[in-house]
Short mmCIF file of C-alpha atoms in Angstrom, two decimals:
data_model
loop_
_atom_site.label_atom_id
_atom_site.label_comp_id
_atom_site.label_asym_id
_atom_site.label_seq_id
_atom_site.Cartn_x
_atom_site.Cartn_y
_atom_site.Cartn_z
CA MET T 1 185.72 86.35 141.72
CA SER T 2 183.91 83.08 141.01
CA GLU T 3 180.27 82.88 142.06
CA LEU T 4 180.19 79.86 144.34
CA ASN T 5 176.82 78.52 143.20
CA TRP T 6 177.91 78.21 139.57
CA ASN T 7 178.41 74.66 138.35
CA PRO T 8 179.26 73.94 134.67
CA ALA T 9 177.52 70.56 134.66
CA ALA T 10 174.36 72.02 136.17
CA VAL T 11 174.27 74.85 133.63
CA ALA T 12 174.76 72.32 130.81
CA ASP T 13 171.94 70.20 132.23
CA PHE T 14 169.69 73.26 132.38
CA TYR T 15 170.17 74.02 128.69
CA ASP T 16 170.09 70.36 127.71
CA GLY T 17 166.60 70.26 129.18
CA ALA T 18 165.44 73.64 127.89
CA SER T 19 166.61 73.06 124.32
CA ALA T 20 163.72 70.87 123.15
CA LEU T 21 161.13 73.25 124.56
CA ALA T 22 162.77 76.32 123.04
CA ASP T 23 163.13 74.68 119.62
CA LYS T 24 159.57 73.42 119.48
CA TYR T 25 157.67 76.35 120.94
CA PHE T 26 159.91 79.39 120.53
CA GLY T 27 161.59 78.84 117.15
CA GLY T 28 164.97 78.00 118.66
CA TYR T 29 165.35 81.45 120.24
CA GLN T 30 165.81 81.61 124.01
CA ARG T 31 166.20 85.38 124.28
CA GLN T 32 164.59 88.77 123.87
CA GLY T 33 163.21 90.36 120.70
CA TYR T 34 162.73 93.79 119.17
CA TRP T 35 159.28 95.26 118.56
CA TYR T 36 158.72 98.88 117.61
CA ASP T 37 155.60 99.45 119.73
CA GLU T 38 152.71 97.60 121.33
CA ASN T 39 150.88 97.42 118.00
CA ASP T 40 153.75 95.71 116.18
CA ASP T 41 152.46 92.22 115.34
CA ALA T 42 155.79 90.64 114.37
CA SER T 43 156.22 87.03 115.52
CA LEU T 44 158.64 85.91 118.22
CA GLU T 45 161.03 84.74 115.50
CA GLU T 46 160.83 88.05 113.65
CA GLY T 47 161.38 90.02 116.84
CA ALA T 48 164.41 87.91 117.75
CA GLU T 49 165.85 88.22 114.22
CA ARG T 50 165.48 92.03 114.38
CA LEU T 51 167.32 92.17 117.67
CA THR T 52 170.04 89.86 116.33
CA ARG T 53 170.65 92.26 113.43
CA LYS T 54 170.63 95.30 115.72
CA ILE T 55 173.30 93.75 117.93
CA VAL T 56 175.45 92.34 115.13
CA ASP T 57 175.33 95.61 113.18
CA THR T 58 177.40 97.23 115.93
CA LEU T 59 180.28 94.93 114.92
CA GLY T 60 180.54 96.29 111.38
CA LEU T 61 181.15 92.81 109.97
CA ARG T 62 182.79 92.46 106.57
CA ARG T 63 182.16 89.57 104.21
CA GLY T 64 184.56 86.70 104.81
CA GLU T 65 185.40 87.62 108.41
CA SER T 66 185.34 85.06 111.22
CA LEU T 67 182.88 85.36 114.11
CA LEU T 68 182.64 83.48 117.39
CA ASP T 69 179.10 83.11 118.77
CA ALA T 70 179.83 82.58 122.46
CA GLY T 71 176.83 80.81 123.91
CA CYS T 72 175.18 79.94 120.60
CA GLY T 73 172.26 77.88 121.89
CA SER T 74 170.78 75.72 119.16
CA GLY T 75 172.48 77.72 116.42
CA THR T 76 169.56 79.70 115.03
CA ALA T 77 171.23 83.09 115.30
CA SER T 78 174.62 81.83 114.07
CA ILE T 79 173.02 80.46 110.91
CA ASP T 80 171.08 83.68 110.33
CA ILE T 81 174.25 85.75 110.75
CA ALA T 82 176.27 83.60 108.36
CA GLY T 83 173.65 84.01 105.67
CA ALA T 84 172.94 87.68 106.18
CA TYR T 85 176.52 88.92 106.53
CA GLY T 86 178.54 86.39 104.52
CA VAL T 87 180.85 85.53 107.43
CA GLU T 88 182.28 82.33 108.85
CA VAL T 89 180.65 81.56 112.21
CA THR T 90 181.86 79.25 114.96
CA GLY T 91 179.30 78.67 117.70
CA ILE T 92 180.05 77.24 121.12
CA THR T 93 177.63 76.13 123.81
CA ILE T 94 178.18 74.38 127.10
CA SER T 95 175.23 72.10 126.30
CA PRO T 96 176.00 68.95 124.25
CA VAL T 97 172.32 68.71 123.32
CA GLU T 98 172.28 72.25 121.95
CA ALA T 99 175.52 71.65 120.03
CA ALA T 100 174.05 68.54 118.40
CA ASN T 101 170.84 70.38 117.52
CA ALA T 102 172.85 73.27 116.08
CA ARG T 103 174.87 70.94 113.86
CA ALA T 104 171.69 69.31 112.55
CA ARG T 105 170.11 72.71 111.91
CA ALA T 106 173.25 73.88 110.08
CA ALA T 107 173.38 70.76 107.89
CA ALA T 108 169.84 71.51 106.70
CA SER T 109 170.58 75.19 105.99
CA ASP T 110 171.92 77.03 102.96
CA VAL T 111 175.09 78.03 104.83
CA ALA T 112 176.33 74.63 106.00
CA GLY T 113 179.84 75.43 104.79
CA GLN T 114 180.00 78.69 106.74
CA VAL T 115 179.05 77.51 110.23
CA ARG T 116 180.43 75.02 112.72
CA PHE T 117 179.33 74.21 116.24
CA GLU T 118 181.02 72.59 119.20
CA THR T 119 180.54 72.03 122.89
CA GLY T 120 182.74 74.47 124.75
CA ASP T 121 183.13 76.80 127.72
CA TYR T 122 183.97 80.44 127.06
CA HIS T 123 186.01 80.53 130.27
CA SER T 124 188.55 78.27 128.56
CA LEU T 125 188.36 78.58 124.78
CA SER T 126 190.12 76.01 122.60
CA PHE T 127 191.14 78.55 119.94
CA PRO T 128 194.59 80.13 119.53
CA GLU T 129 195.42 83.78 120.15
CA ASN T 130 194.37 86.37 117.55
CA HIS T 131 192.00 83.92 115.86
CA PHE T 132 188.66 85.71 115.35
CA ASP T 133 187.72 89.03 113.79
CA ALA T 134 184.67 89.41 116.03
CA ILE T 135 182.74 87.84 118.91
CA VAL T 136 179.08 88.10 119.83
CA ALA T 137 177.50 87.03 123.12
CA PHE T 138 173.70 87.15 123.06
CA GLU T 139 172.45 87.08 126.65
CA SER T 140 175.02 84.43 127.55
CA LEU T 141 177.45 86.23 129.85
CA PHE T 142 175.01 86.10 132.76
CA ASN T 143 176.16 82.47 132.96
CA ALA T 144 179.80 83.48 133.50
CA PHE T 145 181.01 82.20 136.88
CA ASP T 146 184.15 84.31 136.42
CA LEU T 147 183.44 87.29 134.18
CA GLU T 148 187.02 88.51 134.30
CA LYS T 149 188.26 85.17 133.00
CA ALA T 150 185.62 84.96 130.26
CA LEU T 151 186.35 88.48 128.97
CA GLY T 152 190.06 87.72 129.16
CA GLU T 153 189.49 84.75 126.86
CA PHE T 154 187.51 86.94 124.46
CA HIS T 155 190.41 89.39 124.39
CA ARG T 156 192.94 86.61 123.83
CA VAL T 157 191.23 84.99 120.82
CA LEU T 158 190.39 88.28 119.08
CA ARG T 159 192.79 89.71 116.54
CA PRO T 160 194.09 93.25 117.17
CA GLY T 161 191.29 95.58 116.14
CA GLY T 162 188.75 92.80 116.64
CA ARG T 163 185.33 93.64 118.02
CA VAL T 164 183.05 92.08 120.59
CA ALA T 165 179.34 92.78 121.04
CA MET T 166 177.27 91.59 123.96
CA SER T 167 173.66 92.00 125.00
CA GLU T 168 172.05 91.50 128.39
CA ILE T 169 169.08 92.54 130.46
CA ALA T 170 170.62 95.12 132.79
CA LYS T 171 169.68 96.84 136.00
CA ALA T 172 168.84 100.51 135.60
CA THR T 173 170.43 101.28 138.96
CA ASP T 174 172.38 99.34 141.57
CA VAL T 175 169.26 99.14 143.76
CA SER T 176 166.88 97.94 141.02
CA PRO T 177 165.04 94.75 142.10
CA LEU T 178 166.06 92.74 139.03
CA LYS T 179 166.53 89.07 139.91
CA LYS T 180 168.81 86.41 138.47
CA PRO T 181 167.31 84.76 135.36
CA PHE T 182 167.78 81.40 137.10
CA PRO T 183 169.46 80.34 140.37
CA LEU T 184 172.88 79.49 138.91
CA ALA T 185 173.25 82.77 137.02
CA ARG T 186 175.25 85.86 137.90
CA GLU T 187 173.70 88.76 139.72
CA PRO T 188 172.37 91.26 137.13
CA MET T 189 174.61 94.27 136.47
CA THR T 190 174.15 97.88 135.41
CA ALA T 191 175.38 99.24 132.07
CA GLU T 192 178.13 101.10 133.92
CA SER T 193 179.31 97.90 135.60
CA TRP T 194 179.43 96.09 132.25
CA THR T 195 181.44 98.92 130.74
CA LYS T 196 183.98 98.80 133.58
CA ALA T 197 184.29 95.01 133.23
CA PHE T 198 185.15 95.27 129.53
CA GLU T 199 187.58 98.11 130.11
CA ALA T 200 189.31 96.13 132.86
CA ALA T 201 189.78 93.28 130.37
CA GLY T 202 191.65 95.62 128.00
CA PHE T 203 188.83 96.58 125.64
CA VAL T 204 187.86 100.05 124.49
CA VAL T 205 184.08 100.43 124.65
CA GLU T 206 182.96 102.11 121.43
CA GLU T 207 179.19 101.89 121.54
CA ARG T 208 176.55 101.39 124.21
CA ILE T 209 172.85 101.18 123.40
CA GLN T 210 170.14 100.93 126.02
CA SER T 211 166.60 100.06 124.97
CA ASN T 212 163.47 99.94 127.08
CA ARG T 213 161.22 98.67 124.30
CA VAL T 214 163.09 95.35 124.10
CA TYR T 215 162.28 94.28 127.67
CA VAL T 216 158.72 95.64 127.81
CA ASN T 217 157.60 94.32 124.43
CA THR T 218 159.36 90.97 124.76
CA GLY T 219 157.54 90.35 128.02
CA LYS T 220 154.19 91.05 126.41
CA ARG T 221 154.84 88.88 123.35
CA HIS T 222 156.34 85.95 125.22
CA THR T 223 153.53 85.95 127.80
CA GLU T 224 150.88 85.98 125.08
CA HIS T 225 152.63 83.23 123.12
CA PHE T 226 153.10 81.12 126.24
CA GLU T 227 149.39 81.17 127.03
CA LYS T 228 148.61 80.03 123.47
CA VAL T 229 150.87 76.97 123.78
CA SER T 230 150.50 76.27 127.52
CA GLY T 231 148.00 73.46 126.93
CA ARG T 232 150.41 71.61 124.66
CA LEU T 233 153.26 72.30 127.08
CA THR T 234 151.25 70.74 129.89
CA GLU T 235 150.52 67.65 127.80
CA GLU T 236 154.14 67.17 126.80
CA PHE T 237 156.15 68.44 129.78
CA GLY T 238 153.65 68.28 132.66
CA ALA T 239 151.66 70.77 134.70
CA GLU T 240 154.41 71.46 137.22
CA LEU T 241 156.95 72.59 134.61
CA THR T 242 154.34 74.61 132.73
CA GLU T 243 153.25 76.45 135.85
CA GLY T 244 156.89 77.03 136.76
CA ILE T 245 157.48 78.71 133.40
CA ARG T 246 154.37 80.85 133.87
CA GLN T 247 155.53 81.99 137.30
CA GLY T 248 159.03 82.62 135.98
CA MET T 249 157.64 84.88 133.27
CA ARG T 250 155.60 86.83 135.80
CA GLU T 251 158.70 87.41 137.89
CA ALA T 252 160.92 88.18 134.90
CA PHE T 253 158.70 90.75 133.19
CA HIS T 254 156.90 92.62 135.96
CA LEU T 255 159.41 95.48 136.28
CA GLY T 256 159.34 98.81 134.47
CA PRO T 257 161.88 101.01 132.67
CA GLU T 258 162.87 102.65 135.95
CA ASP T 259 164.38 99.30 137.00
CA VAL T 260 165.30 97.41 133.82
CA THR T 261 166.93 98.21 130.50
CA TYR T 262 168.30 96.13 127.65
CA LEU T 263 171.99 96.72 127.05
CA ILE T 264 173.92 96.31 123.80
CA LEU T 265 177.62 96.99 124.22
CA CYS T 266 180.31 96.89 121.53
CA ALA T 267 184.02 97.08 122.34
CA ARG T 268 187.29 96.77 120.44
CA LYS T 269 190.63 95.13 121.14
CA GLN T 270 193.40 97.66 120.51
#
């Protein structure tokens, strides 16, 4: 079922506006990171790169394979993956601004010939059937207005035996008080609900990892980093936006492991 408050243009506008801030102050990463404990002093970029590798490793990528990054943002992760795994990466984002930034970032990288970016909607992919060896969706499926349709498209464009890995903040239980990440997003789901959604789309779920340290430590690091740059954010984007981000972080990261987990799920097309 479609969530009635989802609007593609509004979601695109949201990421068009968030892109400059994320690139300038958060290294181009608009998602969680992986820290080993509270004393781990890795940067936001290092934490995000660790989590990227942890998620992508579930795919078992082989050199030369083709990967779709569904919801690629400004392309940082796609470029990292292409270099680290020797694969061909196509990134799509609903935001024209992000797609343009990703292309510029790719052109300046060492893997310009391995990555391409385009504006696109994963509910209606432009690629033919059996096209990709693997798909990754880093915290992007919470934007799906019709999850069944999006996963159906993933299944269609994957080759037989192809793999898909996704990651999302998930509710620990159906009654956990986890809120939407922003008003247009889907209601958060449990790991069990995600598993059932992939199985209903024809996938076989092969691996499911749940991590508490991702959510807890990301909240701490992002909050600390935000306070360091909040003065510059206020100067550039205004006090109202800066305070809105601060309040959003408080709401996003106040829960504990009894309510929130970080889910990595990998499934295969038979």
